[in-house]
PDB file of C-alpha atoms in Angstrom:
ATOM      1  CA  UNK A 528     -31.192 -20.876 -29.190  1.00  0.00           C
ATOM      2  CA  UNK A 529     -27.770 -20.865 -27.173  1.00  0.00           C
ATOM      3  CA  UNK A 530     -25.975 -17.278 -27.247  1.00  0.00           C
ATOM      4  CA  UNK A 531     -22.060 -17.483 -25.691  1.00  0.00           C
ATOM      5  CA  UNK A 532     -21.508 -14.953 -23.349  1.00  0.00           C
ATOM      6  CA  UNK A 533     -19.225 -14.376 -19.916  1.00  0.00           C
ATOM      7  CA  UNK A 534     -18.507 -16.887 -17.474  1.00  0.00           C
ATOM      8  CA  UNK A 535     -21.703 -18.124 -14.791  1.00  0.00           C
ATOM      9  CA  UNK A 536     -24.426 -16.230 -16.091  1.00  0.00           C
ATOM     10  CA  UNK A 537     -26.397 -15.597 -13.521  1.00  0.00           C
ATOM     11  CA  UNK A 538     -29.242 -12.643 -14.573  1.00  0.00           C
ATOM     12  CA  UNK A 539     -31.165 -10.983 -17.662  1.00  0.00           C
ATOM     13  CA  UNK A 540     -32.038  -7.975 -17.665  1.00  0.00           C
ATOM     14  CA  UNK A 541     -34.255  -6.298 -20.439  1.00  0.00           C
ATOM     15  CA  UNK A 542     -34.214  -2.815 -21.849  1.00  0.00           C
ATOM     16  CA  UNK A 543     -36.958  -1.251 -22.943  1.00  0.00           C
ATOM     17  CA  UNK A 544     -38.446  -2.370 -26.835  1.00  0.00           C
ATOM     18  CA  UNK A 545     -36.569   0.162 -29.122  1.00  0.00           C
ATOM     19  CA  UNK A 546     -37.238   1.254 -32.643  1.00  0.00           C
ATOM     20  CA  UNK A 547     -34.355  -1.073 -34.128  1.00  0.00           C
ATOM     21  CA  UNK A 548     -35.279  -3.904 -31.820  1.00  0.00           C
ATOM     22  CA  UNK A 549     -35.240  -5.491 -28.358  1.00  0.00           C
ATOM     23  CA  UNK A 550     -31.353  -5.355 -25.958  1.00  0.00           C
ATOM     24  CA  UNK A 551     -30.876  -7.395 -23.123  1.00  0.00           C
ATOM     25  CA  UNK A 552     -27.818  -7.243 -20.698  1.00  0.00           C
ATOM     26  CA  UNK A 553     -26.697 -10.423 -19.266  1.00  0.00           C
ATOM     27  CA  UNK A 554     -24.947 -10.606 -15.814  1.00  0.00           C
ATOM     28  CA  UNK A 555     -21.786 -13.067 -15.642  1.00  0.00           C
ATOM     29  CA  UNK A 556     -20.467 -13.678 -12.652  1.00  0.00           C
ATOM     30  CA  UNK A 557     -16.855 -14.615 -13.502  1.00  0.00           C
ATOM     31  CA  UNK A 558     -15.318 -18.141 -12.846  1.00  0.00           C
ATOM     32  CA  UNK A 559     -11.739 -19.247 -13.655  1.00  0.00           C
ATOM     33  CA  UNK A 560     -10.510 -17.369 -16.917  1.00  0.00           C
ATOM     34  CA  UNK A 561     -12.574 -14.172 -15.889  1.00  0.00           C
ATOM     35  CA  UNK A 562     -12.485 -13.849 -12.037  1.00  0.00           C
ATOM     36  CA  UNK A 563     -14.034 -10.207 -12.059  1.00  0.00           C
ATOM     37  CA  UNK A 564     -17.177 -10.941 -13.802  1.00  0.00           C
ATOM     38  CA  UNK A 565     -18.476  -9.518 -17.001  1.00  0.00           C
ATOM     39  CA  UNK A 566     -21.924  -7.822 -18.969  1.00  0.00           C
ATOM     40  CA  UNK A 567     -22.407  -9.027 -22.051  1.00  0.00           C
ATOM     41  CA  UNK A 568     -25.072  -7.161 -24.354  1.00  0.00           C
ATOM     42  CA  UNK A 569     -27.289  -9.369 -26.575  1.00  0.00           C
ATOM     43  CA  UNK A 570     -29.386  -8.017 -29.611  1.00  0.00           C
ATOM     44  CA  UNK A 571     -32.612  -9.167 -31.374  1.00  0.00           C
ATOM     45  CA  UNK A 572     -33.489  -6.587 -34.170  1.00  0.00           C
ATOM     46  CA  UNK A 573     -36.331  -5.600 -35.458  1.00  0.00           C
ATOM     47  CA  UNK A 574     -37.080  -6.400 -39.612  1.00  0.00           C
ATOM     48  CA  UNK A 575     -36.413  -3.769 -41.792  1.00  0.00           C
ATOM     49  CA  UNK A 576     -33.943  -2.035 -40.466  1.00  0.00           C
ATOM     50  CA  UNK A 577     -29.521  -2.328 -41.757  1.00  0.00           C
ATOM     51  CA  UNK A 578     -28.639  -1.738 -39.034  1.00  0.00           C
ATOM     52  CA  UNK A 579     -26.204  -4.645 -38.386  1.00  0.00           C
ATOM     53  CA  UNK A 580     -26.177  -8.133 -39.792  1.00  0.00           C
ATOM     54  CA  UNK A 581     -25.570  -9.760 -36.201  1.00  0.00           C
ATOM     55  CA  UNK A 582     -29.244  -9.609 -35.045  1.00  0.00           C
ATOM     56  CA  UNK A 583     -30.433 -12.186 -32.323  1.00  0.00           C
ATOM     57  CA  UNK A 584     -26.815 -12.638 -30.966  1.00  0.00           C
ATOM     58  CA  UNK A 585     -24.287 -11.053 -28.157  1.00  0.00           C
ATOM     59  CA  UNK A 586     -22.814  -7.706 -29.444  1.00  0.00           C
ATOM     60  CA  UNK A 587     -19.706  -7.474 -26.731  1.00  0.00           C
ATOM     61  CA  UNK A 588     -18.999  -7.528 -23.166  1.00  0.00           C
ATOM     62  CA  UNK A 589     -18.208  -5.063 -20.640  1.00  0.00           C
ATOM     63  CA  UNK A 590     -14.941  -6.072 -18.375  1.00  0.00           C
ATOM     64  CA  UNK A 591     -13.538  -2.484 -17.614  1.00  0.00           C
ATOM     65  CA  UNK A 592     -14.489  -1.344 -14.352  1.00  0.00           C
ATOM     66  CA  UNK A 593     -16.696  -4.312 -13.769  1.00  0.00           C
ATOM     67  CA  UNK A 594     -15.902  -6.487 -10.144  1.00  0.00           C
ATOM     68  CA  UNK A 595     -18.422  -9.187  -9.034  1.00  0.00           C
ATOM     69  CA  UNK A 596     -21.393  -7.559 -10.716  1.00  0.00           C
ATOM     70  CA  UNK A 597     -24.641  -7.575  -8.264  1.00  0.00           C
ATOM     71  CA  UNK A 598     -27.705  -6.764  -9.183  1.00  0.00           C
ATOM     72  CA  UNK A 599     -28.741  -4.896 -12.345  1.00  0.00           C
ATOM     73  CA  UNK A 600     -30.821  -1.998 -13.099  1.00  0.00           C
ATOM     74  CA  UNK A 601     -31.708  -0.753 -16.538  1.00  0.00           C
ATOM     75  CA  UNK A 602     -33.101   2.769 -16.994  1.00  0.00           C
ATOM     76  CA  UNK A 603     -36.614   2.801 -18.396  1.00  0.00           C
ATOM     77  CA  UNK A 604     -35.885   6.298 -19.284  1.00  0.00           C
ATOM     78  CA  UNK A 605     -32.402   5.261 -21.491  1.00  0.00           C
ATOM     79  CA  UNK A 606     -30.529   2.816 -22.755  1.00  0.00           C
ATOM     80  CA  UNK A 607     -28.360   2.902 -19.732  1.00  0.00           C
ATOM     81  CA  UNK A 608     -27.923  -0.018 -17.100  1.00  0.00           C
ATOM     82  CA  UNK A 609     -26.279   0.256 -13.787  1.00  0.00           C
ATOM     83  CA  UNK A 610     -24.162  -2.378 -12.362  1.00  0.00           C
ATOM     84  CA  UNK A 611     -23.086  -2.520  -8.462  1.00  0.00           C
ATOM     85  CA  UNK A 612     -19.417  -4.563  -8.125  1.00  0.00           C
ATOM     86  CA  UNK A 613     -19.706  -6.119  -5.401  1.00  0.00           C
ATOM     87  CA  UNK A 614     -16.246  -6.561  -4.817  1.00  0.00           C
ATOM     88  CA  UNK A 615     -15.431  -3.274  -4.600  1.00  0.00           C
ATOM     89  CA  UNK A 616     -17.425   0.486  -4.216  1.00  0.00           C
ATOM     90  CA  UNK A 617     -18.827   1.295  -6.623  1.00  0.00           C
ATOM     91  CA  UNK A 618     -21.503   1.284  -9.324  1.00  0.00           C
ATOM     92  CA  UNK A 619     -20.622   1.287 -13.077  1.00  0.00           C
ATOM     93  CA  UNK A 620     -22.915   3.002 -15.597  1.00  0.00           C
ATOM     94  CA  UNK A 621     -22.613   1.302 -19.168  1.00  0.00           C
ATOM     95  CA  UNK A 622     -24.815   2.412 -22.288  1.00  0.00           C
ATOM     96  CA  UNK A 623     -25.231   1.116 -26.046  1.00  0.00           C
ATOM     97  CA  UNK A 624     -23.290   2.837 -28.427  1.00  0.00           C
ATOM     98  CA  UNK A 625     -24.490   3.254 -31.912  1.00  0.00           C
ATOM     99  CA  UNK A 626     -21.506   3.647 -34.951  1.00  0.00           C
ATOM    100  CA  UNK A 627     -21.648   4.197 -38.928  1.00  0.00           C
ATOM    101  CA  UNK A 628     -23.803   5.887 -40.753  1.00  0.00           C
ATOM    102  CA  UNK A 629     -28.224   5.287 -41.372  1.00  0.00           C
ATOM    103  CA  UNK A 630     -27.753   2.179 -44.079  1.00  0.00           C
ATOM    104  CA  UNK A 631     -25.150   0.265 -41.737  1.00  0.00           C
ATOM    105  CA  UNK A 632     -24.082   1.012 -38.055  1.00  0.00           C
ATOM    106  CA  UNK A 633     -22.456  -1.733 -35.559  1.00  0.00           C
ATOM    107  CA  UNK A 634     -23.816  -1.720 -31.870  1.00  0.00           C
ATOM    108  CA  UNK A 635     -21.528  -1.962 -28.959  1.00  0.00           C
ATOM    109  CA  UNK A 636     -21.732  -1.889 -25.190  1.00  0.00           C
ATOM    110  CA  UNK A 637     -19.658   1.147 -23.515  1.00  0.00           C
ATOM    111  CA  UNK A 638     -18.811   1.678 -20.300  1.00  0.00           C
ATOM    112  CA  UNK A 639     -19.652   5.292 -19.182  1.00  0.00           C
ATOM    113  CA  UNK A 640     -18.410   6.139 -15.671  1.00  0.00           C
ATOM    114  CA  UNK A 641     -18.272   4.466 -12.573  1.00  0.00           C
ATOM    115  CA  UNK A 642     -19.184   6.680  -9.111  1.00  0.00           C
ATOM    116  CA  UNK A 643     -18.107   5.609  -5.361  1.00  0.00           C
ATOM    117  CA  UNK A 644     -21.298   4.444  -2.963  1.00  0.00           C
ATOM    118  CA  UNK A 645     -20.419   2.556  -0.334  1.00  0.00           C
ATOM    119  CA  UNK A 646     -18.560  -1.081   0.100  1.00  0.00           C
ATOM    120  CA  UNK A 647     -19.786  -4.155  -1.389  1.00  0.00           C
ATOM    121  CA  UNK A 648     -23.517  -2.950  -3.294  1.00  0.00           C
ATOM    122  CA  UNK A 649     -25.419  -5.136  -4.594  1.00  0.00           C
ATOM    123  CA  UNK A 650     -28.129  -3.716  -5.985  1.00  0.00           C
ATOM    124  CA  UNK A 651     -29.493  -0.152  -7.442  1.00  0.00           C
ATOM    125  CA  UNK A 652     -32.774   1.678  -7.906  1.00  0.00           C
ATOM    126  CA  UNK A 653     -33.977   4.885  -9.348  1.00  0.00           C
ATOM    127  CA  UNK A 654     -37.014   7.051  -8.699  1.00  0.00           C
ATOM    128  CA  UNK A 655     -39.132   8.355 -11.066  1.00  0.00           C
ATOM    129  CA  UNK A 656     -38.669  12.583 -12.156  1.00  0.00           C
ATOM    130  CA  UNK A 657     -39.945  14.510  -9.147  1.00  0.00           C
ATOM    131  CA  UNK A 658     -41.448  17.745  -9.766  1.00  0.00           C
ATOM    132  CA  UNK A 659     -38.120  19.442 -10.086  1.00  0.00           C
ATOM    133  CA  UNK A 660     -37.137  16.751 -12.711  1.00  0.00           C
ATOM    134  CA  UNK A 661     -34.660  15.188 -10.159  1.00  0.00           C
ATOM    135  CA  UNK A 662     -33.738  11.548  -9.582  1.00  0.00           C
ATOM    136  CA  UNK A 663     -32.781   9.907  -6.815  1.00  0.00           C
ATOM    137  CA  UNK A 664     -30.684   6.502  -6.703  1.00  0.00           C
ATOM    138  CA  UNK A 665     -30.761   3.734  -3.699  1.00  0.00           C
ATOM    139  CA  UNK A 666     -28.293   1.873  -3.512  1.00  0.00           C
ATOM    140  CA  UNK A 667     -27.527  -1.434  -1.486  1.00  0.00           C
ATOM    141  CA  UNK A 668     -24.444  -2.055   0.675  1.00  0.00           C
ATOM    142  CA  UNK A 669     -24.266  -5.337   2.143  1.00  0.00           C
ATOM    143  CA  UNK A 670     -20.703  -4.866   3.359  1.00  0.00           C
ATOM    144  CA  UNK A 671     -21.772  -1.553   5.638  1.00  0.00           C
ATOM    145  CA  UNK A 672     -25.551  -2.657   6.667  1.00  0.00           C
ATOM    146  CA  UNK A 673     -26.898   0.461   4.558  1.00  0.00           C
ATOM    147  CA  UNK A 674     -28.545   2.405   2.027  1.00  0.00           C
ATOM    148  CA  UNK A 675     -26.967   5.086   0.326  1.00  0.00           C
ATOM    149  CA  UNK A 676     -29.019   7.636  -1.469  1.00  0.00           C
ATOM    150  CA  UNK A 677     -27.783  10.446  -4.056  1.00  0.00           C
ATOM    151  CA  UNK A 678     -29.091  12.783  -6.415  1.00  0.00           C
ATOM    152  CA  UNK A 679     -28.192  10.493  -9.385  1.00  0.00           C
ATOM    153  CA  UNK A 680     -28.038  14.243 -11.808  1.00  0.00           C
ATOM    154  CA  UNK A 681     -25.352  15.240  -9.671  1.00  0.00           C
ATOM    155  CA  UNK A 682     -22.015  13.859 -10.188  1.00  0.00           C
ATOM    156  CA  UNK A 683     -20.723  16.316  -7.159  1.00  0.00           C
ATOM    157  CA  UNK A 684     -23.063  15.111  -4.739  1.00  0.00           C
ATOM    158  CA  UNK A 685     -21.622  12.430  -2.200  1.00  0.00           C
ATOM    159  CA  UNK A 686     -24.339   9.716  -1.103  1.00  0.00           C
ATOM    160  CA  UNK A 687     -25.887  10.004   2.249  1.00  0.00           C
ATOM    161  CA  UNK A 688     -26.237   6.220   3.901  1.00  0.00           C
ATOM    162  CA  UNK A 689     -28.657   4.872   6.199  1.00  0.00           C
ATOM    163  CA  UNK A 690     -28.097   1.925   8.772  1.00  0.00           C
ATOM    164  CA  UNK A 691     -30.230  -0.344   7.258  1.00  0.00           C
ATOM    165  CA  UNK A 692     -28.367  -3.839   8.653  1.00  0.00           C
ATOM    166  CA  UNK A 693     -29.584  -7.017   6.963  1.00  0.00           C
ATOM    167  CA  UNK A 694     -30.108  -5.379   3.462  1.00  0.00           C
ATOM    168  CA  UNK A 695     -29.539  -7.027   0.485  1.00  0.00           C
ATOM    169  CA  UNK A 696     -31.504  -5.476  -2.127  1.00  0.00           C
ATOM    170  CA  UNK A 697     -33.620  -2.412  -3.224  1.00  0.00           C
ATOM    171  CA  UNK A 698     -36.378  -1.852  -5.100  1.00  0.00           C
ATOM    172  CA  UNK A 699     -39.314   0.366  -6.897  1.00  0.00           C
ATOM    173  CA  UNK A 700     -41.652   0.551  -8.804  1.00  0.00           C
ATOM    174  CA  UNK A 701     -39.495   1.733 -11.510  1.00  0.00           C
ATOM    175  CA  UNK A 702     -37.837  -1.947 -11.861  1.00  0.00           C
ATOM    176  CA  UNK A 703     -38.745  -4.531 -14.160  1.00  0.00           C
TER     177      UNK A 703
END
């Protein structure tokens, strides 16, 4: 089946299967009548459940703070995904948001915050809960040749960056 969504698709990526079904966010990449790129959020629900009539299709699109999306990541731990704009510095956070009541509720992607990394990243990482329940995020920046690493609890905490020239992408073993 063919779902409409954001100019030049150009990556899925799956969340983890939920109660009320299976999400999926879907990287566009822009083109002509949306030069900054967009997410789009598609749905396939599980039976049995009222939650919305619009199963199997795209719920909405994120545009706000969204610029040449890169690479992204999608939280194993949430509903959250992570998108680096690589056309600009930073890396937008975007969840699912859930509104109405238990016999019907409509689904919608949200845009949560956005936090400064580094120019031009491309892609983002997480590690798992350490022993003091923190998580650290790696970030890509192709535009500086570097890593930058945070405590991604800690929206005070400013990334430290490693030369790392040649990078593209990260990884671990906490991606899809």
């Amino acid at each position: 089946e063919t779902f409409q969504v954001g100019e030049s698709p150009s990556e899925v990526v799956w969340t983890q299967p939920t109660q009320i079904g299976l999400f999926a966010w879907i990287v566009n990449q822009g083109g002509v009548n949306d030069p900054d790129g967009s997410v789009s959020l598609w749905w396939s629900g599980a039976g049995g459940y009222a939650v919305t009539t619009n199963t199997g299709s795209v719920l909405g699109q994120l545009q706000d703070n969204i610029d040449s999306p890169g690479k992204i990541f999608s939280d194993t731990a949430t509903l959250n995904m992570y998108v680096p704009n690589t056309a600009g510095d930073t890396v937008t956070e975007g969840t699912i948001t859930f509104q109405g009541g238990s016999i019907f509720a409509t689904i919608q992607p949200l845009v949560n915050n956005s936090r400064e990394v580094g120019p031009n990243p491309t892609s983002m990482t997480l590690t798992g809960g350490l022993g003091s329940g923190s998580r650290l995020a790696f970030v890509s920046l192709a535009g500086g040749g570097q890593i930058a690493v945070y405590d991604f609890n800690s929206s005070f905490t400013s990334p430290a960056l490693y030369n790392l020239p040649g990078v593209r992408q990260v990884f671990s073993a906490w991606d899809q």
